[in-house]
XYZ file of C-alpha atoms in Angstrom:
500
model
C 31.927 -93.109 6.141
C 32.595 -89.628 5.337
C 29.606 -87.560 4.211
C 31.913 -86.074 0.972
C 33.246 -87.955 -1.490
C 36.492 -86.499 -3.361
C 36.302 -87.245 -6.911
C 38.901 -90.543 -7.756
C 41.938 -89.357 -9.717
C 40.080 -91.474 -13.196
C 37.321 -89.168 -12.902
C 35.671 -87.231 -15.807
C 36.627 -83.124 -15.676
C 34.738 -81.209 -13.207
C 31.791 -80.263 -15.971
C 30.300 -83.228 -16.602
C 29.917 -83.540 -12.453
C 27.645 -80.695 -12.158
C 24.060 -81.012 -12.394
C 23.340 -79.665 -16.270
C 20.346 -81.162 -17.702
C 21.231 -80.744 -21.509
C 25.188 -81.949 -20.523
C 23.558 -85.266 -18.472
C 21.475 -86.307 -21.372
C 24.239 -88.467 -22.749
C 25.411 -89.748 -19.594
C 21.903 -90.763 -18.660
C 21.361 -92.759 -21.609
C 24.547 -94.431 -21.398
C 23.853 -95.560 -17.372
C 21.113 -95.457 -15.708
C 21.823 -92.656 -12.801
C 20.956 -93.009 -9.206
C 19.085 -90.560 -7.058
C 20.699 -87.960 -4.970
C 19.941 -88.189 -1.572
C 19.062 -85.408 -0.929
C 16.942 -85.113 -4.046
C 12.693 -85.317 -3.312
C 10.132 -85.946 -6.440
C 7.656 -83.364 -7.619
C 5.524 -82.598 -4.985
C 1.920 -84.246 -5.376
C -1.084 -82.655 -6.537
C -2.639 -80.555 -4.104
C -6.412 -82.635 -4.130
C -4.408 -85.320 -2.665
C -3.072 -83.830 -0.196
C -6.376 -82.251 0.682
C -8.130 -85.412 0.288
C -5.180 -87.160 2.417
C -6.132 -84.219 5.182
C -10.025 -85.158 5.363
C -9.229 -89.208 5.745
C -7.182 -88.565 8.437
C -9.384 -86.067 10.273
C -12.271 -88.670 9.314
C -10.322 -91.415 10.692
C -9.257 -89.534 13.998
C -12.853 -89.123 14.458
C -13.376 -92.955 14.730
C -10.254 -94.128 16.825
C -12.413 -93.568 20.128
C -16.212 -93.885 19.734
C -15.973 -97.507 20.264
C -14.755 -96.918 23.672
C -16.718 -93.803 25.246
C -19.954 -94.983 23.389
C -19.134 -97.745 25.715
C -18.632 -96.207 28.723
C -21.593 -93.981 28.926
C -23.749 -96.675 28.547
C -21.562 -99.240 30.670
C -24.594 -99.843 33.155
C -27.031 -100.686 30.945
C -24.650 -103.337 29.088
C -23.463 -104.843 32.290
C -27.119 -105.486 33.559
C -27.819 -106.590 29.641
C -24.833 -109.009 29.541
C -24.897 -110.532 33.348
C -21.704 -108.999 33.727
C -19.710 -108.769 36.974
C -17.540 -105.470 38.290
C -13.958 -107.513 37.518
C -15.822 -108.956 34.265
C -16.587 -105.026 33.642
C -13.129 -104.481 34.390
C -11.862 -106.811 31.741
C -13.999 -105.289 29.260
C -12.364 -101.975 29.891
C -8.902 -103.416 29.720
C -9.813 -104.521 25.926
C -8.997 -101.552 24.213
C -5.196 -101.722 25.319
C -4.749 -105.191 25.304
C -5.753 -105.113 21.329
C -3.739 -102.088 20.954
C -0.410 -103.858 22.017
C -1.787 -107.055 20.329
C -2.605 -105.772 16.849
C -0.340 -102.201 16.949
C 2.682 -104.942 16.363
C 1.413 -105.751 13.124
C 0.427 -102.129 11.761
C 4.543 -101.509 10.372
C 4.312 -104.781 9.068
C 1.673 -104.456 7.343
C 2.463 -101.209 5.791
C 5.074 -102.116 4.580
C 3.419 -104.901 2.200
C -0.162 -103.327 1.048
C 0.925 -99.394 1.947
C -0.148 -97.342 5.193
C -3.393 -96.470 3.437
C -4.434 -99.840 2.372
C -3.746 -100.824 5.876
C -5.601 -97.699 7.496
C -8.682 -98.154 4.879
C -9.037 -102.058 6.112
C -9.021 -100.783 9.893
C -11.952 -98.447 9.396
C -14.004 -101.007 7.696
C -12.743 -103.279 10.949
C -13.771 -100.727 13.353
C -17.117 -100.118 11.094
C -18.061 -103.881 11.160
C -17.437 -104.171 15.006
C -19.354 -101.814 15.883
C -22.521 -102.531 13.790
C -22.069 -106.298 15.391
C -21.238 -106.193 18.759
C -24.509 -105.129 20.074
C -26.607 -107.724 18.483
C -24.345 -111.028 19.793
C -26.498 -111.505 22.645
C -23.092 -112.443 25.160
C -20.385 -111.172 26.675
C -17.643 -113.710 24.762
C -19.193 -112.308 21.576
C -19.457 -108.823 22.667
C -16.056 -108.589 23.822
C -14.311 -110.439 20.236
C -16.837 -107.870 18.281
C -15.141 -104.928 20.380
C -11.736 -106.586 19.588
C -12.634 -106.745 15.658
C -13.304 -102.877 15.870
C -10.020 -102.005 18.389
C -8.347 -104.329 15.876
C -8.878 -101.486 13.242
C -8.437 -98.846 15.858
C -4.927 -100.049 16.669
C -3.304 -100.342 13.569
C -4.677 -96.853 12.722
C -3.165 -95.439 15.930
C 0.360 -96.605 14.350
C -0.240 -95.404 11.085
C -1.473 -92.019 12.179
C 1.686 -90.498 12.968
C 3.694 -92.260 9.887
C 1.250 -91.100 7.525
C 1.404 -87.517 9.041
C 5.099 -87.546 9.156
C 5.523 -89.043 5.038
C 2.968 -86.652 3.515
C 3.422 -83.817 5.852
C 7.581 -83.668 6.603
C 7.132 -80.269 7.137
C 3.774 -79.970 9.114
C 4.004 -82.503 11.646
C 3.031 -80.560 14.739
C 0.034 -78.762 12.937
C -1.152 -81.720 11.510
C -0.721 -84.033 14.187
C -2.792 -80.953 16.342
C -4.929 -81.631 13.129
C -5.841 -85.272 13.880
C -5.430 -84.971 17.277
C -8.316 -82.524 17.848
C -10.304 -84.615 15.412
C -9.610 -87.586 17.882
C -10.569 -85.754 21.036
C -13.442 -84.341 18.847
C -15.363 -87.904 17.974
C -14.265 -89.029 21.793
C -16.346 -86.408 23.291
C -19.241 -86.477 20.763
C -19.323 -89.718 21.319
C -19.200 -89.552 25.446
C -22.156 -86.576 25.285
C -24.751 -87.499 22.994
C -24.996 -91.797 23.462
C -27.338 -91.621 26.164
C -29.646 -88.771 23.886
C -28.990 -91.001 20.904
C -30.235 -94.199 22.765
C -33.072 -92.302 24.093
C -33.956 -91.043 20.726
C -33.990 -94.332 19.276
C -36.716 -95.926 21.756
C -34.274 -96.646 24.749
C -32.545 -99.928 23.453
C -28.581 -99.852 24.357
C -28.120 -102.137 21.521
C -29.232 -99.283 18.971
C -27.545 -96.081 21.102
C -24.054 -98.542 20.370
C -24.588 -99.723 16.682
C -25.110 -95.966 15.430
C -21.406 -95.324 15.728
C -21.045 -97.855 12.554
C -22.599 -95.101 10.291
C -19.103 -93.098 10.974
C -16.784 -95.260 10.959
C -18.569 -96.547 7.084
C -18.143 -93.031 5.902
C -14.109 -92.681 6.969
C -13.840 -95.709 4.952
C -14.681 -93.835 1.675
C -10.759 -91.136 1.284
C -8.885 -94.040 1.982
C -10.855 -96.114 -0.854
C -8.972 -93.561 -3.000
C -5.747 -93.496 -1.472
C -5.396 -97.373 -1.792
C -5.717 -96.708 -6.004
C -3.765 -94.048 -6.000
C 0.228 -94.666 -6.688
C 1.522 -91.226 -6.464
C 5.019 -91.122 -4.418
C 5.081 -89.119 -0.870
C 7.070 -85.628 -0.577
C 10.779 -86.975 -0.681
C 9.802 -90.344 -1.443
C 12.172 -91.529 -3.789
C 10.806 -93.643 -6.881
C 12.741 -97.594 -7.701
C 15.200 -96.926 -10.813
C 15.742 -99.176 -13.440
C 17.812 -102.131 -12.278
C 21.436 -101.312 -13.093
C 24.989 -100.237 -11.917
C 24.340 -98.313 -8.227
C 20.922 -98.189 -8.606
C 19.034 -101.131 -6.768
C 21.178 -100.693 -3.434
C 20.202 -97.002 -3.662
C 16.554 -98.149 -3.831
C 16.719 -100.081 -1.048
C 17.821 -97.557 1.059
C 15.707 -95.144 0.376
C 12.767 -97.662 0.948
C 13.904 -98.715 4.015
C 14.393 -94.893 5.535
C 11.436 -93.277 4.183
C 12.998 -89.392 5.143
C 11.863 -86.921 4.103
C 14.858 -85.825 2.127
C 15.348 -89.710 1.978
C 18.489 -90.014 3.029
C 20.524 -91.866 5.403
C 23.862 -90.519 6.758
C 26.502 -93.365 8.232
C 27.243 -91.211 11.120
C 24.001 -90.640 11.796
C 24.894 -86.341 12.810
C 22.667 -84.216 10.930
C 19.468 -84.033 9.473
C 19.268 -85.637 5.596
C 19.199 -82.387 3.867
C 22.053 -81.327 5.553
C 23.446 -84.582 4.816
C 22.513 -83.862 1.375
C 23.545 -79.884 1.117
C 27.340 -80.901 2.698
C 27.834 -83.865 -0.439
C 27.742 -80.813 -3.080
C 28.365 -81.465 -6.424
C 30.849 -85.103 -5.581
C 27.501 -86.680 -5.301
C 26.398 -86.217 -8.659
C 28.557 -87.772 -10.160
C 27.270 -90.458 -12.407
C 30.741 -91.899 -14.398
C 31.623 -95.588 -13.759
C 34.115 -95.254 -10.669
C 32.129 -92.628 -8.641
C 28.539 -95.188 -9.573
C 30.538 -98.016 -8.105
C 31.726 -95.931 -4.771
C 28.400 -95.050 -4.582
C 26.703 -98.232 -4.807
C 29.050 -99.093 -1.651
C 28.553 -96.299 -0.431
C 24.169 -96.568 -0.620
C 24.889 -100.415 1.020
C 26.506 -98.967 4.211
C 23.836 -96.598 4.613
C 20.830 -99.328 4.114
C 23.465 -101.282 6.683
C 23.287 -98.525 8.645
C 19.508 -97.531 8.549
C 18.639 -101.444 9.826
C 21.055 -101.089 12.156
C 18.806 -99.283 15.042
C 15.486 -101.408 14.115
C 17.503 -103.999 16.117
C 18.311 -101.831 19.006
C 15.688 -99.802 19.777
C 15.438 -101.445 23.111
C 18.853 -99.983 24.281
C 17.483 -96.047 24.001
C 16.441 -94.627 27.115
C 14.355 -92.320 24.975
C 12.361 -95.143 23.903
C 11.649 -96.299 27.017
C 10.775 -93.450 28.423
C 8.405 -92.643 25.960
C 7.306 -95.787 25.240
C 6.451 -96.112 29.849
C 4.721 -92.145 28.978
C 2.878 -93.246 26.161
C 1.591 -96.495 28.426
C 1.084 -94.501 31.695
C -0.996 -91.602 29.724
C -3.109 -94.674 28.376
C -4.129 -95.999 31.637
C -5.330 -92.575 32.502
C -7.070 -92.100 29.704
C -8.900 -96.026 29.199
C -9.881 -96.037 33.006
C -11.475 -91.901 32.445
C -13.543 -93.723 29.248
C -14.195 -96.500 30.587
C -15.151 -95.420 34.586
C -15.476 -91.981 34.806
C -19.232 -91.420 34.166
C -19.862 -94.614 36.627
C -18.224 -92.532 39.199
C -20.614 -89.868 38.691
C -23.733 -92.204 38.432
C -23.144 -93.540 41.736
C -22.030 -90.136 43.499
C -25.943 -89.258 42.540
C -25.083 -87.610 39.227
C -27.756 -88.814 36.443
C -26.868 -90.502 33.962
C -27.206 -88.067 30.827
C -25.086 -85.196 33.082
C -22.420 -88.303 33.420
C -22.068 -88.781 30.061
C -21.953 -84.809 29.089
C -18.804 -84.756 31.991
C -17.126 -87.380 30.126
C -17.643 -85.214 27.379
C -16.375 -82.396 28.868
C -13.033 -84.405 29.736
C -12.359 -85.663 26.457
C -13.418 -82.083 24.846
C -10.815 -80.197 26.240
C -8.692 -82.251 23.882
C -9.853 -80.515 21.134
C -8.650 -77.262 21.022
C -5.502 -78.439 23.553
C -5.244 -80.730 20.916
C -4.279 -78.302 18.102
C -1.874 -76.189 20.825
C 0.128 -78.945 22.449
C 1.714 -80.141 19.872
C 2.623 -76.549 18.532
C 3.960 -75.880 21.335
C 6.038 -78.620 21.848
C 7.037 -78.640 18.325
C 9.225 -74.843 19.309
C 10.549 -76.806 22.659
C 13.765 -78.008 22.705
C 12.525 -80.465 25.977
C 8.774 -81.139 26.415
C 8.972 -82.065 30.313
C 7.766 -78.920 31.503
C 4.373 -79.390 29.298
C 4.523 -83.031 30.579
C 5.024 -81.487 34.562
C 2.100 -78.965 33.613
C -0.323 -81.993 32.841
C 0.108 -83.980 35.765
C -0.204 -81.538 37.715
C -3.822 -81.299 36.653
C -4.601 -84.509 36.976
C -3.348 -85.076 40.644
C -5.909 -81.964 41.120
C -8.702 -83.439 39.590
C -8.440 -87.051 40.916
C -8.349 -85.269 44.343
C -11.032 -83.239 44.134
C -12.829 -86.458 42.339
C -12.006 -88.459 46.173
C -13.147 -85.467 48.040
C -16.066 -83.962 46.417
C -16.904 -85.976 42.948
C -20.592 -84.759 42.818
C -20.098 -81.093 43.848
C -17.462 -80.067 42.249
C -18.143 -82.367 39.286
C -17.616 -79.711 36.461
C -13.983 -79.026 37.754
C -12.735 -82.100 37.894
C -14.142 -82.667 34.798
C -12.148 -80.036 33.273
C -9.232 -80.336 34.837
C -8.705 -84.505 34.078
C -9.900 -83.436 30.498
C -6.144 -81.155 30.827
C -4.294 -84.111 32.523
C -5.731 -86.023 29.349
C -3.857 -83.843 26.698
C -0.489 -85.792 27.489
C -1.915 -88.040 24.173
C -1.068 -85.524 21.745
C 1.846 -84.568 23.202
C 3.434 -88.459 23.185
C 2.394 -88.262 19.500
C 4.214 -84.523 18.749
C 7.434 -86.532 21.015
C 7.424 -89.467 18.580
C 7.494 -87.606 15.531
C 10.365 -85.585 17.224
C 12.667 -88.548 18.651
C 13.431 -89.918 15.275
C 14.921 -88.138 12.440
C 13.905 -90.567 9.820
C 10.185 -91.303 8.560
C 11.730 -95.339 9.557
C 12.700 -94.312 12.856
C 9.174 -92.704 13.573
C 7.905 -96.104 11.802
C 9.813 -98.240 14.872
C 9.252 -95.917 17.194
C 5.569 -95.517 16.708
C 5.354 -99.156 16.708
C 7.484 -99.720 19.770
C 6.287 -97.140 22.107
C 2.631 -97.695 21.117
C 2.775 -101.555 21.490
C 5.003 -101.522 24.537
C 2.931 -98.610 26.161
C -0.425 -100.432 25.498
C 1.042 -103.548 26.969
C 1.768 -101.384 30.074
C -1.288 -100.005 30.547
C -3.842 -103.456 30.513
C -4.297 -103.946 34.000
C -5.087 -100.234 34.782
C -8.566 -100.568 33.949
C -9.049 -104.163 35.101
C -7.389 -103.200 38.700
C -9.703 -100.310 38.919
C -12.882 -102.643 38.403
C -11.450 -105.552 40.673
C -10.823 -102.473 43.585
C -14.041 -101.288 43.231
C -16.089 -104.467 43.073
C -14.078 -105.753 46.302
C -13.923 -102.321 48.217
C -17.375 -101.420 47.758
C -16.455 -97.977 46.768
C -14.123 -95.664 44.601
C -11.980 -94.324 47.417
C -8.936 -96.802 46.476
C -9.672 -96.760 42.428
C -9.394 -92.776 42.760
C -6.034 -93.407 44.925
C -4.637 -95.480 42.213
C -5.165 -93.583 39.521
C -4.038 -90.464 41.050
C -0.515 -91.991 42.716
C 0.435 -93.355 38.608
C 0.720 -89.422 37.796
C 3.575 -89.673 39.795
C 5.926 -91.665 37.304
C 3.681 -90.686 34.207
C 5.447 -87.083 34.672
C 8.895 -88.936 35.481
C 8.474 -90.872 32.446
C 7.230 -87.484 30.206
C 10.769 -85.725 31.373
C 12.454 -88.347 29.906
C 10.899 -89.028 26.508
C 11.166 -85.221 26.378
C 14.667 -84.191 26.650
C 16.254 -82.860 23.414
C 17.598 -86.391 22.006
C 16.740 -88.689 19.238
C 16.779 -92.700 19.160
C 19.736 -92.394 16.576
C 21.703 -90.534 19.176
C 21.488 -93.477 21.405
C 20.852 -96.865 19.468
């Protein structure tokens, strides 16, 4: 379909075509007009946007509590809850099992109640979880509380970029640097001040676990707001009246949620290009050009389905969607294992759970950079190359010397663990539609979470039967290997479109 239409030989004189307010009065009331596409609604009022700011910082701040809360105190729950090294292992394999499991549902589910409906329902998951898991009294009810809570935690990982990439079309790298440093913010409050907290309140694991609740309540409260509020999303374009060209229009621009909300056949071109290269043909609202245009606004919702149903055939995808997985088995068996590395090279148990800290606070400010960075890049792999690089560093030094050169490593894996960010930045980049971030997000999250279960599970089944972390350590640092493989990939200058 060409992206201009020539006027049909029928057609009213150019002056009624161009867009005059007092000259489209008439017309207007005579049949109801469909949207341009590259036309956006009034922009919303800046509270909301503010307000839509602090719910996702606050929610960032709760996505990984629930796991390094869990890890610095992993000990003292295994000897509370009987449980075995492989048992352990399982538990630490939870988070990305209920991440593929549940992540599945999050587009879904948008879709039907609205991404902030969905998001404000996942904190109140995560906030229930928490405040119940420690109180069950066994490890089947421990482990479905923790999958009530990751429950809420997954669907908000999917949302997190959508939301960022509807509200903020024009921010995405310094808001998703936003929420990202948030993230790596609660992980590594979390990590460093468990043990203090559990100490503080008499020395009960149960308590130093069920405090996290209190934050996860309070990131319920912005999205309380956002769930009553109706106002449309920058280039979100409202239903018209039912009528001649109108409902397939609709549709379309539903379905594609751009920006600029619109959808070109080709698929060359960003929408407001799309939208600047139409010109004044696409305004037209007289009976033969409404007709064309109703066609026209049927191909392109034909056309925006289209690559829902082949995602799988973009080597993009994949690649991102194997980076996204590979970067997650890093990152669940660090939570989950690093400070028991320490612990039983000697380290005590409060300096354990400050060097988990220290990991997951180098995502802060890295956090906020990365994805700025990337964002100027036409290829991400040499950030990607960068990353690994640190992490084959620190998982050697961690074989060699884990106790005395503790801090190091420490930093360095906290480094290797900035790839996160980055796969977020890369989804928001691969797609040029706010719907092609939606599958995306959904596909590479899932499919990378499904990738990355028996990281942590393997790493407690190798230590329980080797006696020792040699082999875990080995593991972990030979899947940097195709991690950066994977990261070249997802980051060469390409989008799904391009290949689906």
């Amino acid at each position: 379909m060409p992206h201009d239409e020539t006027p049909a030989p029928t057609q009213a004189p150019p002056q009624p075509q161009t867009l005059n307010r007092s000259s489209a009065g008439s017309a207007a009331a005579r049949l109801p007009a469909p949207r341009l596409p590259g036309a956006v609604d009034a922009a919303p009022a800046p509270w909301l946007l503010r307000l839509i700011a602090v719910g996702l910082v606050l929610a960032a701040l709760n996505l990984r509590p629930a796991i390094t809360s869990l890890g610095a105190l992993l000990e003292e729950v295994r000897e509370g809850l009987h449980m075995s090294g492989s048992v352990a292992g399982l538990l630490t394999s939870v988070p990305p099992l209920c991440f593929a499991v549940f992540g599945v549902m999050a587009p879904r589910l948008a879709r039907r109640f609205g991404a902030g409906t969905v998001v404000c329902a996942g904190m109140a998951a995560i906030a229930a979880g928490l405040a119940i898991r420690p109180y069950v009294g066994s490890t089947a009810g421990f482990l479905a509380a923790s999958a009530l809570a990751l429950m809420g935690i997954a669907v908000s990982n999917i949302l997190m970029p959508v939301i960022v990439k509807r509200w903020f079309p024009d921010r995405v790298g310094t808001m998703t640097g936003l929420y990202s440093m948030a993230l790596a913010l609660g992980t590594a409050l979390a990590a460093a001040v468990t043990v203090p907290l559990t100490g503080a309140l008499g020395g009960n694991w149960q308590s130093g676990l069920a405090v996290w609740a209190v934050l996860a309540a309070v990131a319920v409260l912005p999205w309380i707001v956002l769930v009553r509020d109706r106002t449309p999303a920058p280039g979100q374009r409202e239903a018209t009246r039912p009528g001649r060209g109108s409902g397939t229009a609709s549709a379309s621009g539903a379905r594609s949620g751009a920006a600029s909300g619109s959808a070109s056949a080709s698929g060359s071109g960003s929408a407001s290009g799309s939208a600047a290269r139409s010109g004044p043909a696409s305004a037209s609202v007289s009976g033969p050009s409404s007709a064309s245009g109703s066609g026209s606004a049927s191909a392109d919702a034909r056309s925006a389905e289209a690559p829902a149903l082949r995602i799988t055939r973009s080597r993009t995808a994949w690649g991102l969607a194997c980076f996204f997985g590979l970067q997650a088995t890093a990152a669940y068996i660090t939570m989950g294992w690093m400070p028991q590395i320490f612990r039983d090279a000697g380290v005590p148990a409060g300096t354990a759970g400050v060097l988990l800290a220290v990991t997951m606070a180098m995502g802060v400010p890295l956090a906020f950079v990365i994805p700025r960075v990337a964002g100027r890049l036409r290829q991400q792999g040499p950030i990607v190359v960068v990353l690994g690089l640190c992490g084959l560093i620190g998982y050697t030094g961690l074989y060699l010397a884990p106790a005395a050169g503790a801090w190091a490593w420490a930093l360095l894996l906290g480094v290797a663990n900035c790839a996160f960010p980055l796969a977020l930045t890369m989804i928001g980049m691969r797609s040029r539609t706010g719907a092609g971030v939606v599958r995306l997000s959904a596909f590479a999250q899932s499919t990378g979470y499904l990738l990355s279960i028996p990281g942590p599970l393997l790493v407690g089944v190798l230590y329980q039967h080797s006696g020792g972390w040699g082999l875990p350590i080995a593991l972990m640092a030979g899947l940097m290997i195709p991690q950066m493989v994977a990261g070249v990939l997802a980051g060469r200058d390409r989008t799904i479109e391009d290949e689906c």
